C-alpha angles and dihedrals in degrees: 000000000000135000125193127194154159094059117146149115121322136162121238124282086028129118135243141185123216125181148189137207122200120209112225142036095269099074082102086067103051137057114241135194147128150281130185134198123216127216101280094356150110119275110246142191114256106169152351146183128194125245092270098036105239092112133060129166127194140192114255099255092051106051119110087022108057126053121190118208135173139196121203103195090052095038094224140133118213122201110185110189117200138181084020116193120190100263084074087068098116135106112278122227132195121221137192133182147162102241116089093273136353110238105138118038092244088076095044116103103163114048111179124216100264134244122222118243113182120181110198111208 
């Protein structure tokens, strides 16, 4: 089971930090990320990091901006969002999979509940 958190109102150009807290002693097997949804869109991939956390992976828009982490022993998924702009308004998902990295919803197994995460301009 996932648990996001830490969602919540910003303005733009502003940072937030969303986590994720997995339930049980396997999060070190699997790669985690996230995912958001915007108002009357898709929903799309944002971010991911690998079971052991070398490698991450982002969407293009938020590169530069965004930085995944992750923390084993804690079982938990940090997004930190910085420099937001108000097209990252969406809910935000976390993710979590057994392939090398989630970056397309086919390879997802775990969704979490979402968290909002709205950016005024």
């Amino acid at each position: 089971q996932l648990q996001a958190s830490g969602g919540g109102l910003v303005q733009a150009g502003g940072s937030l930090r969303v986590s994720c807290t997995a339930s049980g002693r396997t999060f070190r097997n699997y790669a985690v990320g996230w995912f958001r949804q915007a108002p009357g869109k898709e929903r799309e991939f944002v971010a991911t990091i690998s079971r052991s956390g070398p490698s991450t992976y982002y969407t293009d828009s938020v590169k530069g901006r965004f930085t995944i982490s992750r923390d084993n022993a804690k079982t938990t998924v940090y997004l930190q969002m910085n420099s937001l702009k108000p097209e990252d308004t969406a809910v935000y998902y976390c993710v979590a999979g057994s392939s090398f990295i989630v970056t397309i919803g086919s390879n997802v197994e775990y969704w979490g509940q979402g968290t909002q995460v709205t950016v005024s301009s």
